Tab-separated table of C-alpha atoms and ligand atoms in Angstrom:
chain	number	residue	atom	x	y	z
K	2	MET	CA	-49.530	241.167	5.563
K	3	LYS	CA	-52.384	239.593	7.691
K	4	PRO	CA	-51.751	238.772	11.165
K	5	LEU	CA	-50.326	235.129	12.009
K	6	HIS	CA	-53.653	234.241	13.891
K	7	GLU	CA	-55.444	234.355	10.543
K	8	LEU	CA	-53.526	231.236	9.342
K	9	VAL	CA	-55.739	229.083	11.645
K	10	ASP	CA	-58.087	228.003	8.883
K	11	ILE	CA	-55.153	227.110	6.450
K	12	LEU	CA	-53.453	225.362	9.289
K	13	SER	CA	-56.596	223.324	10.085
K	14	SER	CA	-55.696	220.549	7.746
K	15	PRO	CA	-52.248	219.080	7.160
K	16	LYS	CA	-49.842	220.958	5.130
K	17	LYS	CA	-46.335	220.841	3.633
K	18	ILE	CA	-44.394	223.423	5.398
K	19	ILE	CA	-40.759	224.805	5.062
K	20	ILE	CA	-39.231	226.745	7.805
K	21	THR	CA	-36.180	228.776	7.026
K	22	HIS	CA	-34.180	231.486	8.624
K	23	HIS	CA	-31.155	233.929	7.803
K	24	ASN	CA	-27.724	233.070	6.644
K	25	ASN	CA	-25.170	232.216	9.400
K	26	PRO	CA	-27.884	231.121	11.766
K	27	ASP	CA	-27.663	232.163	15.496
K	28	ALA	CA	-29.400	230.526	18.475
K	29	ASP	CA	-32.594	232.624	17.730
K	30	ALA	CA	-32.876	231.645	14.143
K	31	LEU	CA	-32.266	227.895	14.670
K	32	GLY	CA	-34.089	227.656	17.983
K	33	SER	CA	-37.125	229.424	16.726
K	34	SER	CA	-37.148	227.231	13.642
K	35	LEU	CA	-36.663	223.943	15.479
K	36	GLY	CA	-39.132	225.230	18.045
K	37	LEU	CA	-41.808	225.712	15.446
K	38	TYR	CA	-40.877	222.522	13.462
K	39	HIS	CA	-41.575	220.394	16.588
K	40	TYR	CA	-44.705	222.336	17.373
K	41	LEU	CA	-46.238	222.102	13.765
K	42	THR	CA	-45.048	218.643	13.348
K	43	GLN	CA	-47.128	217.533	16.450
K	44	LYS	CA	-50.237	219.397	14.897
K	45	GLY	CA	-49.902	217.009	11.981
K	46	HIS	CA	-48.058	219.052	9.319
K	47	SER	CA	-45.335	217.761	7.355
K	48	CYS	CA	-42.357	220.100	8.037
K	49	GLN	CA	-38.825	220.504	6.921
K	50	VAL	CA	-36.203	223.240	8.434
K	51	VAL	CA	-33.948	224.483	5.782
K	52	SER	CA	-30.872	226.654	6.662
K	53	PRO	CA	-29.056	228.500	3.963
K	54	ASN	CA	-25.762	227.513	5.176
K	55	THR	CA	-23.855	225.480	7.821
K	56	ILE	CA	-25.011	225.433	11.564
K	57	PRO	CA	-22.331	226.474	13.971
K	58	ASP	CA	-21.189	223.852	16.524
K	59	PHE	CA	-22.458	225.894	19.498
K	60	ILE	CA	-26.205	225.326	18.552
K	61	LEU	CA	-25.760	221.918	16.896
K	62	TRP	CA	-27.116	220.101	19.908
K	63	MET	CA	-30.627	221.480	19.454
K	64	PRO	CA	-33.101	218.478	19.137
K	65	ALA	CA	-33.849	217.584	15.328
K	66	SER	CA	-30.761	219.705	14.255
K	67	GLU	CA	-29.702	216.743	12.332
K	68	ASN	CA	-32.800	216.846	10.169
K	69	VAL	CA	-32.194	220.173	8.922
K	70	LEU	CA	-31.200	220.528	5.209
K	71	ILE	CA	-28.493	223.007	4.305
K	72	TYR	CA	-29.355	224.723	1.237
K	73	GLU	CA	-25.692	225.244	0.075
K	74	LYS	CA	-25.368	221.639	0.131
K	75	SER	CA	-28.765	220.365	-1.000
K	76	ARG	CA	-29.930	223.023	-3.436
K	77	VAL	CA	-31.557	220.650	-5.922
K	78	GLU	CA	-33.373	218.594	-3.195
K	79	VAL	CA	-34.771	221.832	-1.491
K	80	ASP	CA	-35.783	223.417	-4.979
K	81	ILE	CA	-37.736	220.237	-5.764
K	82	LEU	CA	-39.214	220.180	-2.294
K	83	LEU	CA	-40.287	223.917	-2.617
K	84	GLN	CA	-42.410	222.933	-5.653
K	85	ASN	CA	-44.425	220.818	-3.681
K	86	THR	CA	-44.753	222.954	-0.529
K	87	ASP	CA	-47.806	224.834	0.807
K	88	LEU	CA	-46.087	227.411	3.058
K	89	VAL	CA	-42.819	228.701	3.803
K	90	PHE	CA	-42.180	230.294	7.280
K	91	SER	CA	-39.447	232.822	7.245
K	92	LEU	CA	-38.008	233.117	10.794
K	93	ASP	CA	-35.699	235.753	12.462
K	94	TYR	CA	-35.264	237.784	9.250
K	95	ASN	CA	-37.612	240.183	7.350
K	96	HIS	CA	-36.204	240.336	3.772
K	97	ASN	CA	-35.291	237.300	1.571
K	98	SER	CA	-31.783	238.737	0.784
K	99	ARG	CA	-30.783	237.751	4.389
K	100	THR	CA	-30.828	234.142	3.311
K	101	HIS	CA	-28.017	234.898	0.676
K	102	SER	CA	-27.955	231.773	-1.362
K	103	MET	CA	-31.708	231.142	-1.017
K	104	GLU	CA	-32.923	234.567	-2.005
K	105	ALA	CA	-33.930	233.761	-5.580
K	106	THR	CA	-35.590	230.462	-4.810
K	107	LEU	CA	-37.532	232.044	-1.976
K	108	ASP	CA	-38.636	235.042	-4.134
K	109	ALA	CA	-39.909	232.595	-6.867
K	110	PHE	CA	-41.848	230.542	-4.327
K	111	GLN	CA	-45.536	230.502	-5.346
K	112	GLY	CA	-47.299	229.243	-2.142
K	113	VAL	CA	-48.161	231.145	1.211
K	114	LYS	CA	-45.336	233.255	2.571
K	115	VAL	CA	-45.315	233.627	6.298
K	116	LEU	CA	-43.070	235.852	8.367
K	117	ILE	CA	-42.307	235.661	12.220
K	118	ASP	CA	-39.532	238.228	12.988
K	119	HIS	CA	-38.432	240.960	15.378
K	120	HIS	CA	-36.359	243.213	13.042
K	121	LEU	CA	-37.265	246.595	11.847
K	122	GLN	CA	-38.605	247.639	8.353
K	123	PRO	CA	-39.943	244.236	7.086
K	124	ASP	CA	-40.458	243.375	3.341
K	125	THR	CA	-44.128	243.859	2.296
K	126	ARG	CA	-44.221	240.615	0.220
K	127	PHE	CA	-45.289	238.139	3.084
K	128	HIS	CA	-48.755	237.166	3.025
K	129	TYR	CA	-49.237	236.485	6.744
K	130	GLY	CA	-47.140	236.891	9.817
K	131	ASN	CA	-45.976	238.912	12.855
K	132	SER	CA	-43.316	241.532	12.732
K	133	ASN	CA	-42.601	243.159	15.975
K	134	ALA	CA	-39.440	244.885	16.718
K	135	GLY	CA	-40.635	245.412	20.397
K	136	LYS	CA	-40.074	241.571	20.830
K	137	SER	CA	-36.812	240.271	22.377
K	138	SER	CA	-36.464	237.361	19.856
K	139	THR	CA	-38.255	235.202	17.343
K	140	CYS	CA	-38.325	232.513	19.823
K	141	GLU	CA	-40.402	234.680	21.941
K	142	MET	CA	-42.805	235.119	19.087
K	143	VAL	CA	-42.856	231.464	18.263
K	144	TYR	CA	-43.763	230.945	21.935
K	145	ASP	CA	-46.536	233.523	21.801
K	146	PHE	CA	-47.926	231.866	18.662
K	147	ILE	CA	-48.110	228.509	20.529
K	148	LEU	CA	-49.936	230.045	23.562
K	149	GLU	CA	-52.187	232.109	21.210
K	150	ASN	CA	-53.385	228.787	19.778
K	151	LYS	CA	-53.945	227.451	23.425
K	152	ASP	CA	-51.500	224.840	22.777
K	153	GLU	CA	-49.119	225.214	25.789
K	154	ASP	CA	-49.745	221.537	26.638
K	155	LEU	CA	-47.702	220.890	23.267
K	156	ILE	CA	-44.598	222.539	24.632
K	157	THR	CA	-42.268	219.662	24.979
K	158	LEU	CA	-38.825	219.617	26.500
K	159	ASP	CA	-37.347	219.669	23.024
K	160	ILE	CA	-39.382	222.875	22.157
K	161	SER	CA	-38.552	224.475	25.627
K	162	GLN	CA	-34.648	223.943	25.014
K	163	CYS	CA	-34.806	225.365	21.481
K	164	LEU	CA	-36.897	228.417	22.379
K	165	TYR	CA	-34.902	229.151	25.551
K	166	ALA	CA	-31.643	229.211	23.718
K	167	GLY	CA	-32.792	232.096	21.486
K	168	LEU	CA	-34.549	234.034	24.318
K	169	MET	CA	-31.434	233.913	26.290
K	170	THR	CA	-28.949	234.718	23.676
K	171	ASP	CA	-30.980	237.487	22.042
K	172	THR	CA	-31.454	239.320	25.331
K	173	GLY	CA	-27.707	238.987	26.127
K	174	SER	CA	-28.577	236.495	29.041
K	175	PHE	CA	-31.642	238.732	30.092
K	176	LYS	CA	-29.664	242.016	30.348
K	177	PHE	CA	-30.358	243.916	27.129
K	178	PRO	CA	-33.306	246.508	27.360
K	179	CYS	CA	-35.288	244.119	25.219
K	180	THR	CA	-35.541	241.983	28.465
K	181	THR	CA	-39.177	242.777	29.226
K	182	GLU	CA	-41.758	241.278	31.708
K	183	SER	CA	-42.838	238.864	29.062
K	184	VAL	CA	-39.341	237.560	28.603
K	185	HIS	CA	-38.982	236.539	32.126
K	186	ALA	CA	-42.569	235.175	32.014
K	187	MET	CA	-41.628	232.875	29.148
K	188	ALA	CA	-38.526	231.707	30.976
K	189	ALA	CA	-40.467	230.895	34.031
K	190	GLY	CA	-43.264	229.204	31.849
K	191	LEU	CA	-40.617	226.979	30.139
K	192	MET	CA	-39.127	226.223	33.643
K	193	LEU	CA	-42.357	225.122	34.953
K	194	ARG	CA	-42.643	222.486	32.110
K	195	GLY	CA	-39.193	221.028	33.330
K	196	LEU	CA	-36.665	223.151	31.491
K	197	GLU	CA	-33.198	223.493	33.115
K	198	PRO	CA	-31.784	226.828	32.104
K	199	ALA	CA	-28.295	225.925	33.487
K	200	SER	CA	-27.761	223.194	30.929
K	201	ILE	CA	-28.691	225.553	28.008
K	202	HIS	CA	-26.122	228.155	29.302
K	203	THR	CA	-23.310	225.495	29.439
K	204	LYS	CA	-24.252	223.956	26.066
K	205	ILE	CA	-23.998	227.513	24.438
K	206	PHE	CA	-21.256	229.347	26.395
K	207	ASP	CA	-19.107	226.717	27.950
K	208	THR	CA	-18.354	224.402	24.984
K	209	PHE	CA	-15.760	226.383	23.027
K	210	GLU	CA	-12.342	225.220	21.862
K	211	GLU	CA	-9.145	226.721	23.573
K	212	GLY	CA	-8.376	228.948	20.243
K	213	ARG	CA	-11.674	230.764	20.684
K	214	LEU	CA	-10.798	232.027	24.166
K	215	ARG	CA	-7.135	232.633	23.204
K	216	PHE	CA	-8.438	234.622	20.228
K	217	LEU	CA	-10.738	236.746	22.467
K	218	GLY	CA	-7.595	237.452	24.635
K	219	PHE	CA	-5.675	238.512	21.620
K	220	VAL	CA	-8.274	240.800	19.985
K	221	LEU	CA	-9.178	242.554	23.271
K	222	SER	CA	-5.416	243.078	24.110
K	223	GLU	CA	-4.056	243.791	20.703
K	224	LYS	CA	-6.679	244.693	18.098
K	225	MET	CA	-9.408	246.698	20.027
K	226	LYS	CA	-9.102	250.462	19.258
K	227	ILE	CA	-11.018	253.046	21.361
K	228	ASN	CA	-11.914	256.472	20.258
K	229	THR	CA	-12.711	257.842	23.762
K	230	ASP	CA	-13.607	261.370	22.192
K	231	LEU	CA	-16.458	259.768	20.072
K	232	HIS	CA	-17.357	256.940	22.568
K	233	ALA	CA	-16.666	254.232	19.963
K	234	ALA	CA	-14.662	250.992	19.898
K	235	ILE	CA	-13.517	248.944	16.884
K	236	ILE	CA	-12.175	245.508	16.746
K	237	PRO	CA	-10.946	244.703	13.196
K	238	VAL	CA	-9.509	241.232	12.391
K	239	SER	CA	-7.913	239.917	9.060
K	240	MET	CA	-8.622	236.387	7.697
K	241	GLU	CA	-4.915	235.412	8.587
K	242	GLU	CA	-5.770	236.236	12.405
K	243	LEU	CA	-8.939	234.150	12.064
K	244	ASN	CA	-7.136	231.367	10.551
K	245	ARG	CA	-4.174	231.639	13.176
K	246	PHE	CA	-6.435	230.827	15.968
K	247	GLN	CA	-8.253	228.029	13.719
K	248	LEU	CA	-11.728	229.772	14.454
K	249	LYS	CA	-14.854	228.034	13.156
K	250	THR	CA	-18.137	229.544	12.039
K	251	GLY	CA	-19.783	231.404	15.044
K	252	ASP	CA	-16.624	231.493	17.135
K	253	THR	CA	-16.524	235.328	16.632
K	254	GLU	CA	-20.309	235.497	17.874
K	255	GLY	CA	-20.441	237.908	20.904
K	256	ILE	CA	-16.984	239.320	20.831
K	257	VAL	CA	-18.449	242.767	19.814
K	258	ASN	CA	-20.227	243.061	23.062
K	259	TYR	CA	-17.131	243.210	25.177
K	260	PRO	CA	-16.008	246.957	24.382
K	261	LEU	CA	-19.491	248.136	25.704
K	262	SER	CA	-18.309	247.218	29.158
K	263	ILE	CA	-16.074	250.114	29.186
K	264	LYS	CA	-17.720	253.086	30.779
K	265	GLU	CA	-16.871	255.696	27.879
K	266	VAL	CA	-17.772	253.292	25.050
K	267	ILE	CA	-21.461	253.369	23.763
K	268	PHE	CA	-20.958	252.117	20.164
K	269	SER	CA	-18.983	248.927	19.334
K	270	THR	CA	-17.962	247.558	16.000
K	271	PHE	CA	-16.460	244.186	15.086
K	272	ILE	CA	-15.077	243.829	11.572
K	273	SER	CA	-13.793	240.633	10.069
K	274	GLU	CA	-12.354	239.724	6.740
K	275	ARG	CA	-14.252	236.660	5.110
K	276	GLU	CA	-13.632	235.024	1.934
K	277	ASN	CA	-15.962	237.213	-0.235
K	278	GLU	CA	-16.681	240.100	1.845
K	279	ILE	CA	-15.953	242.050	5.042
K	280	ARG	CA	-18.558	241.334	7.637
K	281	MET	CA	-19.593	243.739	10.259
K	282	SER	CA	-21.169	243.531	13.787
K	283	PHE	CA	-22.533	246.758	15.449
K	284	ARG	CA	-23.682	247.099	19.080
K	285	SER	CA	-24.593	250.038	21.267
K	286	LYS	CA	-25.935	250.919	24.632
K	287	GLY	CA	-28.447	253.585	25.107
K	288	SER	CA	-30.117	255.480	22.299
K	289	PHE	CA	-27.502	255.308	19.552
K	290	ASP	CA	-29.288	253.546	16.483
K	291	VAL	CA	-26.848	251.078	14.956
K	292	ASN	CA	-29.673	249.962	12.645
K	293	GLN	CA	-29.676	253.263	11.033
K	294	PHE	CA	-25.762	253.295	10.962
K	295	ALA	CA	-25.593	249.958	9.388
K	296	ARG	CA	-28.198	250.978	6.596
K	297	THR	CA	-26.669	254.291	5.953
K	298	TYR	CA	-23.098	253.099	5.460
K	299	PHE	CA	-22.659	249.463	5.286
K	300	ASN	CA	-25.648	247.932	3.402
K	301	GLY	CA	-27.005	246.142	6.443
K	302	GLY	CA	-29.584	246.570	9.245
K	303	GLY	CA	-30.989	244.990	12.406
K	304	HIS	CA	-32.270	246.475	15.531
K	305	ALA	CA	-31.482	249.817	17.255
K	306	ASN	CA	-28.892	248.277	19.658
K	307	ALA	CA	-27.611	245.308	17.534
K	308	ALA	CA	-27.001	245.383	13.772
K	309	GLY	CA	-25.020	243.828	11.018
K	310	GLY	CA	-23.456	244.892	7.721
K	311	ARG	CA	-20.976	244.122	5.031
K	312	SER	CA	-18.619	245.679	2.571
K	313	LYS	CA	-16.958	244.568	-0.594
K	314	MET	CA	-14.015	246.735	-0.062
K	315	SER	CA	-10.707	245.842	1.501
K	316	LEU	CA	-10.320	245.747	5.442
K	317	GLN	CA	-8.341	248.825	5.349
K	318	GLN	CA	-10.879	250.604	3.039
K	319	THR	CA	-13.727	249.549	5.256
K	320	ILE	CA	-11.978	250.968	8.429
K	321	GLU	CA	-11.462	254.156	6.677
K	322	ILE	CA	-15.202	254.470	5.631
K	323	TYR	CA	-16.053	253.546	9.330
K	324	ASN	CA	-13.664	256.323	10.631
K	325	LYS	CA	-15.273	258.879	8.378
K	326	ALA	CA	-18.886	257.556	9.293
K	327	ILE	CA	-18.150	257.923	13.250
K	328	SER	CA	-16.934	261.472	12.587
K	329	GLU	CA	-20.184	262.281	10.609
K	330	ASN	CA	-22.066	260.960	13.783
K	331	GLU	CA	-19.940	262.944	16.393
K	332	ILE	CA	-22.619	265.023	17.674
K	333	LYS	CA	-25.202	262.117	17.875
K	334	LEU	CA	-22.524	259.759	19.569
K	335	LYS	CA	-21.662	262.554	22.148
K	336	GLN	CA	-25.296	263.300	22.844
K	337	CYS	CA	-26.151	259.499	23.483
K	338	TYR	CA	-23.273	259.291	25.572
K	339	GLU	CA	-24.490	262.201	27.726
K	340	GLU	CA	-27.818	260.795	28.123
K	341	LEU	CA	-26.315	257.764	29.972
K	342	VAL	CA	-24.001	259.428	32.263
T	12	5GP	P1	-24.927	240.189	14.051
T	12	5GP	O1	-24.063	241.282	14.585
T	12	5GP	O2	-25.180	239.213	15.273
T	12	5GP	O3	-24.550	239.510	12.890
T	12	5GP	O4	-26.319	240.838	13.837
T	12	5GP	C1	-26.965	241.511	14.753
T	12	5GP	C2	-28.420	241.626	14.431
T	12	5GP	O5	-28.479	242.376	13.072
T	12	5GP	C3	-29.081	240.340	14.227
T	12	5GP	O6	-30.400	240.493	14.829
T	12	5GP	C4	-29.030	240.019	12.736
T	12	5GP	O7	-30.279	239.222	12.365
T	12	5GP	C5	-29.214	241.632	12.331
T	12	5GP	N1	-28.662	241.754	10.858
T	12	5GP	C6	-27.390	241.464	10.699
T	12	5GP	N2	-27.067	241.870	9.431
T	12	5GP	C7	-28.210	242.418	8.946
T	12	5GP	C8	-28.577	243.017	7.698
T	12	5GP	O8	-27.901	243.025	6.729
T	12	5GP	N3	-29.910	243.403	7.665
T	12	5GP	C9	-30.847	243.379	8.528
T	12	5GP	N4	-31.953	243.956	8.373
T	12	5GP	N5	-30.508	242.821	9.717
T	12	5GP	C10	-29.244	242.451	9.924
T	13	MN	MN1	-33.192	237.307	16.588
């Protein structure tokens, strides 16, 4: 994969570009895609953002989100568009399987494939791109790309709002270890161009339905199980429970982080029963590597402190595999805990 800045020749004339991101987009996936979309459009390219599936409400406010095509609803249109596309930018994921329904179509794309991403172990089939697990977010990498091109004057308020959203959420509101100097420098850079951070925090965190907060209360009080000995917590929820609180896509986002605020807990897991699979989110504090855990046991991956996975078994069977998995990691979990206290 050649570095992103070597795209400069290709991008020196107007191109037809598709920008896409992972299934179940979060603020970093959509924010980086729309930030890049606004930037490349200003540079004279013809761009289309395609999301594999529906965009959750908490990020629908992003400028131009109404122009995003949803692959699951517009398959034929996107497949035709791809035949006439010069470049595909893949953002906030590093293997086409992370786009679920779009995987085959993206694998078959004959044009230039570009990656901008901060997950570990990228697929080697991209032609150009930057893959840097040391970066907080894909939004930060898009910002770096714009600065590298000496285009800071093209950073509009629309771009700032999109990029700040992913920067803020992927750093856990500037508290995770990935919150580097460059993260704060970027936030300051966006503010100098007129961004008001408080309004983005409000749009993302203070716009939920009542059911979401009641669900949070319910799971923390009734569902969270803590294994103090192994420093691990798990929150399993069934489809019936998700339906009872009328949760929408994205409403369970972030719940996995709560158990980590308990002193003894260094590893947290959220398991939810969905239509076709069991979905899992993993978070850790300190050096317990959840990317490795997700890869080893649950067909997933991500970062060292935040990863996801899935299982095709029942909720109960998945919990049993999890219990076995944490037992196998007993020594590691205890060591990682000792490092923190
Ligand atoms: P979440 O728990 O929020 O769904 O995912 C946590 C992090 O892990 C996110 O950065 C997400 O993109 C990544 N992630 C989730 N599932 C997978 C997966 O199956 N493979 C890889 N490589 N990353 C994943
Ligand atoms: Mn991200």
